[in-house]
Coordinates of N, CA and C in Angstrom, one line a residue:
M247 N 32.7 -1.3 18.7 CA 31.8 -0.5 19.1 C 30.6 -1.1 20.6
S248 N 31.2 -0.4 20.7 CA 29.9 -0.1 22.3 C 28.8 0.4 21.8
K249 N 27.7 0.2 22.3 CA 26.2 0.3 22.4 C 25.8 1.8 22.0
T250 N 27.0 2.7 22.8 CA 26.2 4.3 23.0 C 26.8 4.6 21.3
P251 N 28.4 4.6 21.2 CA 28.4 5.0 19.7 C 27.6 3.9 18.9
V252 N 27.0 3.5 18.5 CA 25.7 2.7 17.4 C 24.8 3.6 17.7
K253 N 24.2 3.6 18.6 CA 23.1 4.6 19.1 C 23.6 6.0 18.4
H254 N 24.4 5.9 18.8 CA 25.0 7.6 18.0 C 25.0 7.8 16.4
L255 N 25.6 6.7 15.9 CA 25.5 6.8 14.5 C 24.2 6.3 14.2
Y256 N 23.1 6.2 14.8 CA 22.1 5.8 13.9 C 21.3 6.8 13.8
E257 N 21.8 8.1 15.2 CA 21.0 9.4 14.8 C 21.6 10.4 14.2
Q258 N 23.3 10.2 13.9 CA 24.4 11.0 12.8 C 24.0 10.6 11.5
D259 N 24.2 9.3 11.4 CA 24.1 9.1 9.6 C 23.7 7.3 9.6
F260 N 22.0 7.8 9.3 CA 21.5 6.6 8.8 C 21.9 5.6 8.1
Y261 N 22.7 5.9 6.8 CA 22.9 4.7 6.1 C 24.2 4.3 6.5
L262 N 25.2 4.9 6.9 CA 26.5 4.3 7.8 C 25.9 3.3 8.5
W263 N 25.4 4.0 9.7 CA 24.1 2.5 10.9 C 23.9 1.5 9.7
V264 N 23.3 1.5 8.7 CA 22.6 0.7 7.7 C 23.9 -0.1 7.3
E265 N 24.9 0.2 7.2 CA 25.8 -0.5 6.3 C 26.8 -1.2 7.8
D266 N 26.8 -0.5 8.7 CA 27.3 -1.3 10.0 C 26.9 -2.6 10.6
T267 N 25.2 -1.8 10.8 CA 24.5 -3.4 10.8 C 24.1 -4.5 10.2
V268 N 24.3 -4.4 9.1 CA 24.3 -5.5 8.0 C 25.5 -6.3 7.6
S269 N 26.9 -5.0 8.1 CA 28.1 -6.0 8.3 C 27.9 -6.7 9.7
K270 N 27.4 -6.7 10.6 CA 27.8 -7.0 11.8 C 26.2 -8.5 11.8
L271 N 25.4 -8.2 11.0 CA 24.9 -9.4 11.4 C 25.1 -10.4 9.7
K272 N 25.7 -10.1 9.2 CA 26.5 -11.2 8.5 C 27.9 -12.0 9.4
A273 N 28.3 -11.1 10.0 CA 29.1 -11.3 10.7 C 28.9 -12.4 12.0
R274 N 27.8 -12.4 12.4 CA 27.0 -12.9 13.5 C 27.5 -12.2 14.9
D275 N 27.9 -11.1 14.9 CA 28.1 -10.3 15.8 C 27.2 -9.7 16.4
N276 N 26.0 -10.4 17.3 CA 25.4 -10.2 18.5 C 25.5 -8.9 19.0
E277 N 26.3 -9.3 19.8 CA 26.9 -8.1 20.9 C 26.6 -6.9 20.8
N278 N 27.1 -6.5 19.6 CA 27.6 -5.2 19.5 C 26.1 -4.4 18.2
L279 N 25.1 -5.5 17.9 CA 24.3 -4.9 17.2 C 23.2 -3.7 17.8
D280 N 22.7 -3.0 17.6 CA 21.8 -1.9 18.0 C 20.7 -2.3 17.9
W281 N 20.5 -3.1 18.5 CA 19.0 -3.9 18.6 C 17.9 -3.1 18.9
D282 N 17.6 -2.2 19.3 CA 16.6 -1.3 19.8 C 16.6 -0.6 18.5
N283 N 16.8 0.0 17.9 CA 16.7 0.4 16.2 C 16.7 -0.5 15.2
L284 N 17.3 -1.0 15.1 CA 17.0 -2.4 14.3 C 16.2 -3.0 14.2
I285 N 15.3 -3.6 15.7 CA 14.0 -3.7 15.7 C 12.7 -2.8 15.3
E286 N 13.4 -1.6 15.7 CA 12.3 -0.6 15.0 C 12.5 -0.3 13.7
E287 N 13.2 -0.6 13.4 CA 13.5 0.0 11.8 C 13.0 -1.2 11.1
V288 N 13.3 -2.7 11.6 CA 12.2 -3.6 11.1 C 10.9 -3.7 10.9
E289 N 10.5 -3.5 12.1 CA 9.0 -3.0 12.1 C 8.6 -2.0 11.6
S290 N 9.6 -1.2 11.1 CA 8.7 -0.1 10.4 C 8.2 -0.6 8.5
L291 N 9.3 -1.6 8.3 CA 8.9 -2.1 7.1 C 7.4 -2.6 7.1
G292 N 7.1 -3.5 7.7 CA 6.1 -4.3 7.9 C 5.0 -3.0 7.9
K293 N 4.9 -1.9 8.5 CA 3.6 -0.6 9.0 C 3.8 0.5 7.1
N294 N 5.6 -0.3 7.0 CA 5.2 1.0 5.6 C 4.7 0.2 4.5
Q295 N 4.7 -0.8 4.1 CA 4.1 -1.9 3.5 C 2.9 -2.0 3.6
R296 N 2.1 -2.2 4.6 CA 0.7 -1.9 4.8 C 0.1 -0.5 4.5
K297 N 0.7 0.2 5.1 CA 0.1 1.6 4.5 C 0.3 1.7 2.8
T298 N 1.2 1.3 2.1 CA 1.1 1.3 0.3 C 0.0 0.1 0.4
V299 N 0.0 -0.8 1.0 CA -1.1 -1.3 0.2 C -2.4 -0.7 0.4
L300 N -2.6 0.4 1.8 CA -4.5 0.9 1.9 C -4.2 1.9 1.1
S301 N -3.3 2.5 0.8 CA -2.8 3.6 -0.3 C -3.3 3.3 -1.8
F302 N -3.4 2.0 -2.3 CA -2.9 1.5 -3.3 C -4.3 1.0 -3.4
L303 N -4.7 0.3 -2.8 CA -6.7 -0.1 -2.4 C -7.5 1.0 -2.3
V304 N -7.1 2.6 -1.9 CA -7.9 3.4 -1.7 C -8.0 4.0 -3.6
R305 N -7.1 4.0 -4.0 CA -7.0 4.9 -5.1 C -7.5 3.7 -6.1
L306 N -7.3 2.4 -6.1 CA -7.9 1.6 -6.9 C -9.3 1.6 -6.9
L307 N -10.0 1.7 -5.7 CA -11.2 1.1 -5.6 C -11.9 2.8 -5.7
E308 N -11.2 4.4 -5.4 CA -12.0 5.1 -6.5 C -11.8 5.6 -7.6
H309 N -11.4 5.1 -8.2 CA -11.1 4.7 -10.2 C -11.7 3.7 -10.2
L310 N -12.2 2.4 -9.6 CA -13.3 1.7 -10.2 C -14.5 2.4 -9.9
L311 N -14.7 2.7 -8.9 CA -15.9 3.8 -8.4 C -16.6 4.6 -10.0
K312 N -15.4 5.7 -9.9 CA -15.3 6.3 -11.0 C -15.6 5.8 -12.3
R313 N -15.1 4.9 -12.8 CA -15.3 3.9 -14.2 C -16.7 3.2 -14.3
C314 N -17.4 2.8 -12.8 CA -18.8 2.2 -12.9 C -19.5 2.7 -12.6
Y315 N -19.3 4.2 -11.7 CA -21.0 5.2 -12.1 C -20.7 6.6 -12.8
V316 N -19.5 6.7 -13.1 CA -19.5 8.1 -13.6 C -19.9 8.5 -15.0
P317 N -20.7 8.8 -15.5 CA -20.9 8.5 -16.4 C -20.3 10.0 -17.7
I318 N -19.2 9.9 -17.9 CA -18.7 10.3 -18.0 C -17.2 9.7 -19.6
S319 N -17.9 9.4 -20.4 CA -17.3 8.4 -21.6 C -15.5 8.9 -22.0
D320 N -15.6 10.1 -21.5 CA -14.6 10.9 -22.2 C -13.5 11.1 -21.4
C321 N -13.9 10.2 -20.0 CA -12.7 10.1 -18.4 C -12.6 8.2 -18.9
Y322 N -13.4 7.6 -19.5 CA -13.3 6.2 -19.3 C -11.6 5.5 -19.4
R323 N -11.1 6.0 -20.6 CA -10.0 5.2 -20.9 C -9.0 5.4 -19.4
G324 N -8.5 7.5 -19.4 CA -8.2 7.5 -18.3 C -8.3 6.6 -17.0
W325 N -9.5 6.4 -16.4 CA -9.5 5.7 -15.3 C -9.7 4.3 -15.4
E326 N -9.5 3.8 -16.5 CA -8.7 2.4 -17.6 C -7.5 2.5 -16.8
I327 N -6.7 3.1 -17.4 CA -5.6 3.4 -17.2 C -4.5 3.6 -15.7
E328 N -5.5 4.3 -14.8 CA -5.2 4.0 -13.8 C -5.9 3.1 -12.9
I329 N -6.9 2.7 -13.4 CA -7.2 1.2 -12.4 C -6.3 0.2 -12.8
R330 N -5.9 -0.1 -14.3 CA -4.5 -1.4 -14.3 C -3.3 -0.6 -13.8
N331 N -2.9 0.7 -13.6 CA -2.0 0.8 -12.9 C -1.5 0.3 -11.1
F332 N -2.9 0.6 -10.5 CA -2.9 0.3 -9.2 C -3.2 -1.0 -9.1
R333 N -3.5 -1.8 -9.8 CA -3.8 -3.5 -9.6 C -2.7 -3.8 -9.8
Q334 N -1.7 -3.2 -10.7 CA 0.1 -3.7 -10.8 C 0.6 -3.3 -9.8
R335 N 0.5 -2.3 -9.5 CA 1.2 -1.6 -8.4 C 0.6 -2.6 -6.6
L336 N -0.5 -2.9 -6.6 CA -1.3 -3.8 -5.3 C -0.2 -5.2 -6.1
Q337 N -0.2 -5.4 -7.0 CA -0.1 -7.1 -7.2 C 1.9 -7.0 -7.0
I338 N 2.3 -6.0 -7.4 CA 3.8 -5.9 -6.9 C 3.7 -6.5 -5.3
E339 N 2.9 -5.5 -4.8 CA 3.3 -5.5 -3.0 C 2.9 -7.2 -2.4
L340 N 1.9 -7.5 -3.1 CA 1.2 -8.5 -2.7 C 2.1 -10.2 -3.2
E341 N 2.6 -9.5 -4.2 CA 3.9 -11.5 -4.4 C 4.9 -11.1 -4.3
D342 N 5.2 -9.6 -3.4 CA 6.9 -9.8 -2.3 C 5.9 -10.4 -1.2
S343 N 5.0 -10.1 -0.7 CA 4.1 -10.6 0.3 C 2.7 -10.9 0.4
P344 N 2.8 -12.2 0.0 CA 1.8 -12.8 0.1 C 0.9 -13.4 1.3
S345 N 1.1 -13.1 2.4 CA 0.5 -12.9 3.1 C -0.6 -11.5 3.7
L346 N 0.0 -10.3 2.4 CA -0.8 -9.5 2.8 C -2.2 -9.3 2.1
K347 N -2.5 -10.4 1.3 CA -3.9 -10.5 0.4 C -4.7 -10.3 1.3
S348 N -4.6 -11.5 3.3 CA -5.4 -11.1 3.7 C -5.5 -10.0 4.5
F349 N -4.7 -9.2 4.2 CA -4.7 -7.8 4.7 C -5.5 -6.9 4.0
V350 N -5.6 -7.1 2.6 CA -6.3 -6.4 1.7 C -7.8 -6.5 2.3
L351 N -8.3 -8.0 2.4 CA -9.4 -8.4 2.9 C -10.3 -7.5 4.1
E352 N -9.1 -7.5 5.0 CA -8.8 -7.2 6.4 C -9.5 -5.1 6.3
I353 N -9.4 -5.1 5.3 CA -9.5 -3.1 4.8 C -9.9 -2.8 4.0
L354 N -10.8 -4.0 3.3 CA -11.4 -3.3 2.3 C -12.1 -2.5 2.3
S355 N -13.5 -3.2 3.8 CA -14.3 -1.7 4.1 C -14.2 -0.9 4.4
K356 N -13.0 -0.4 4.9 CA -12.4 1.1 5.6 C -11.9 1.5 4.5
S357 N -10.8 0.8 3.4 CA -10.8 1.5 2.2 C -12.3 1.8 0.9
Y358 N -13.2 1.2 0.8 CA -14.3 2.0 0.3 C -14.5 2.9 0.9
E359 N -14.8 3.1 2.2 CA -15.5 4.0 3.1 C -14.5 5.5 2.6
M360 N -13.3 5.4 2.6 CA -12.3 6.2 2.3 C -12.6 6.5 0.5
A361 N -12.4 5.8 -0.1 CA -12.8 5.7 -1.8 C -13.9 6.6 -1.9
L362 N -14.7 6.3 -1.5 CA -16.3 6.9 -1.5 C -16.2 8.2 -0.6
A363 N -16.2 8.2 0.2 CA -15.7 9.8 0.4 C -15.0 10.4 -0.7
N364 N -13.7 10.7 -1.5 CA -13.0 10.9 -1.7 C -13.9 11.8 -3.2
V365 N -14.6 10.5 -3.7 CA -15.2 9.9 -4.9 C -16.9 10.9 -4.9
R366 N -17.7 11.6 -3.7 CA -18.7 11.7 -3.4 C -18.0 13.0 -3.4
D367 N -17.2 13.4 -3.0 CA -16.6 14.6 -2.8 C -16.4 15.4 -4.3
G368 N -16.2 14.7 -4.9 CA -15.5 15.0 -6.1 C -16.8 15.1 -7.5
Y369 N -17.2 14.2 -7.2 CA -19.0 13.7 -7.9 C -20.0 14.1 -6.7
P370 N -20.4 15.2 -6.8 CA -21.5 15.4 -5.7 C -23.3 14.4 -6.5
D371 N -23.2 14.9 -7.6 CA -24.5 14.5 -8.2 C -24.8 13.6 -8.6
V372 N -23.2 12.4 -8.1 CA -23.5 11.0 -8.8 C -23.9 10.1 -7.4
Y373 N -25.2 8.5 -7.7 CA -25.1 8.2 -6.8 C -24.2 6.9 -7.0
F374 N -23.1 7.0 -5.3 CA -22.6 5.6 -5.1 C -23.3 5.3 -3.6
S375 N -23.0 3.3 -4.0 CA -23.8 2.9 -2.9 C -22.7 3.4 -1.4
D376 N -23.8 2.7 -0.6 CA -22.8 3.1 1.3 C -21.9 1.6 0.9
V377 N -22.7 0.8 0.8 CA -21.9 -0.9 0.5 C -20.9 -1.0 -0.7
C378 N -20.2 -1.1 -0.2 CA -19.0 -1.4 -1.5 C -20.1 -2.3 -2.5
P379 N -19.8 -2.4 -3.6 CA -20.6 -3.4 -4.9 C -19.5 -4.5 -5.5
F380 N -18.3 -4.1 -4.9 CA -17.3 -4.6 -5.2 C -16.7 -6.1 -4.3
P381 N -16.6 -7.0 -4.9 CA -16.9 -8.5 -4.0 C -15.4 -8.5 -3.2
C382 N -15.8 -9.3 -2.5 CA -14.7 -9.6 -1.3 C -13.3 -10.1 -1.5
D383 N -12.8 -10.4 -2.4 CA -12.0 -11.1 -3.4 C -11.2 -11.0 -4.4
V384 N -10.1 -11.2 -3.4 CA -8.5 -9.9 -4.3 C -8.5 -9.9 -5.9
D385 N -8.2 -11.6 -6.2 CA -8.0 -11.7 -7.3 C -9.4 -10.9 -8.4
A386 N -10.3 -10.9 -8.0 CA -11.2 -10.1 -8.5 C -10.8 -8.5 -8.6
L387 N -10.5 -8.2 -7.3 CA -10.6 -6.8 -7.5 C -9.0 -6.0 -8.3
L388 N -8.3 -7.4 -8.2 CA -7.2 -7.1 -9.4 C -6.8 -7.7 -10.8
N389 N -8.2 -8.3 -11.7 CA -8.8 -8.5 -12.6 C -10.0 -8.2 -13.5
K390 N -10.9 -7.9 -12.7 CA -12.2 -8.2 -13.2 C -12.4 -6.6 -13.7
K391 N -13.2 -6.5 -14.6 CA -13.4 -5.0 -15.3 C -15.4 -5.5 -14.9
F392 N -15.3 -5.0 -13.9 CA -16.6 -4.5 -13.1 C -17.8 -3.6 -13.9
W393 N -16.9 -3.1 -15.1 CA -17.7 -2.3 -15.7 C -18.2 -2.7 -17.3
E394 N -17.7 -3.7 -17.3 CA -18.2 -4.7 -18.7 C -19.6 -5.3 -17.9
E395 N -19.9 -5.4 -16.9 CA -20.9 -6.3 -16.5 C -22.5 -5.5 -17.0

């Protein structure tokens, strides 16, 4: 298959393109691979995983802030369940790609700003610190019950 039909296949039937690409990779048929689209797809895998980590971290921080600072005891259990859920989702991502632990620390400040804006919008009468009150420590973020301190 020449490069033009392979690129056409990518645009017409993505799943079939994936099957064809996997078959060619297994056969080490480097000459007939659609390299441009293959590179783009592999790059997007990393980008998507980073976006997923960012999203889960923001949601975790939102719930940590609510649980630690919003005095609505009827909501505590629900927030703690959400904290556990987002921690588990982050742990799954970090188990698959341990190198993303450093990414968590890299985006912690930005993630906190996003979470802070979200909770301030929902709870305008509650004071939340401009500075992240949680440690710059992935293991603590994933395990510690900050509201028990």
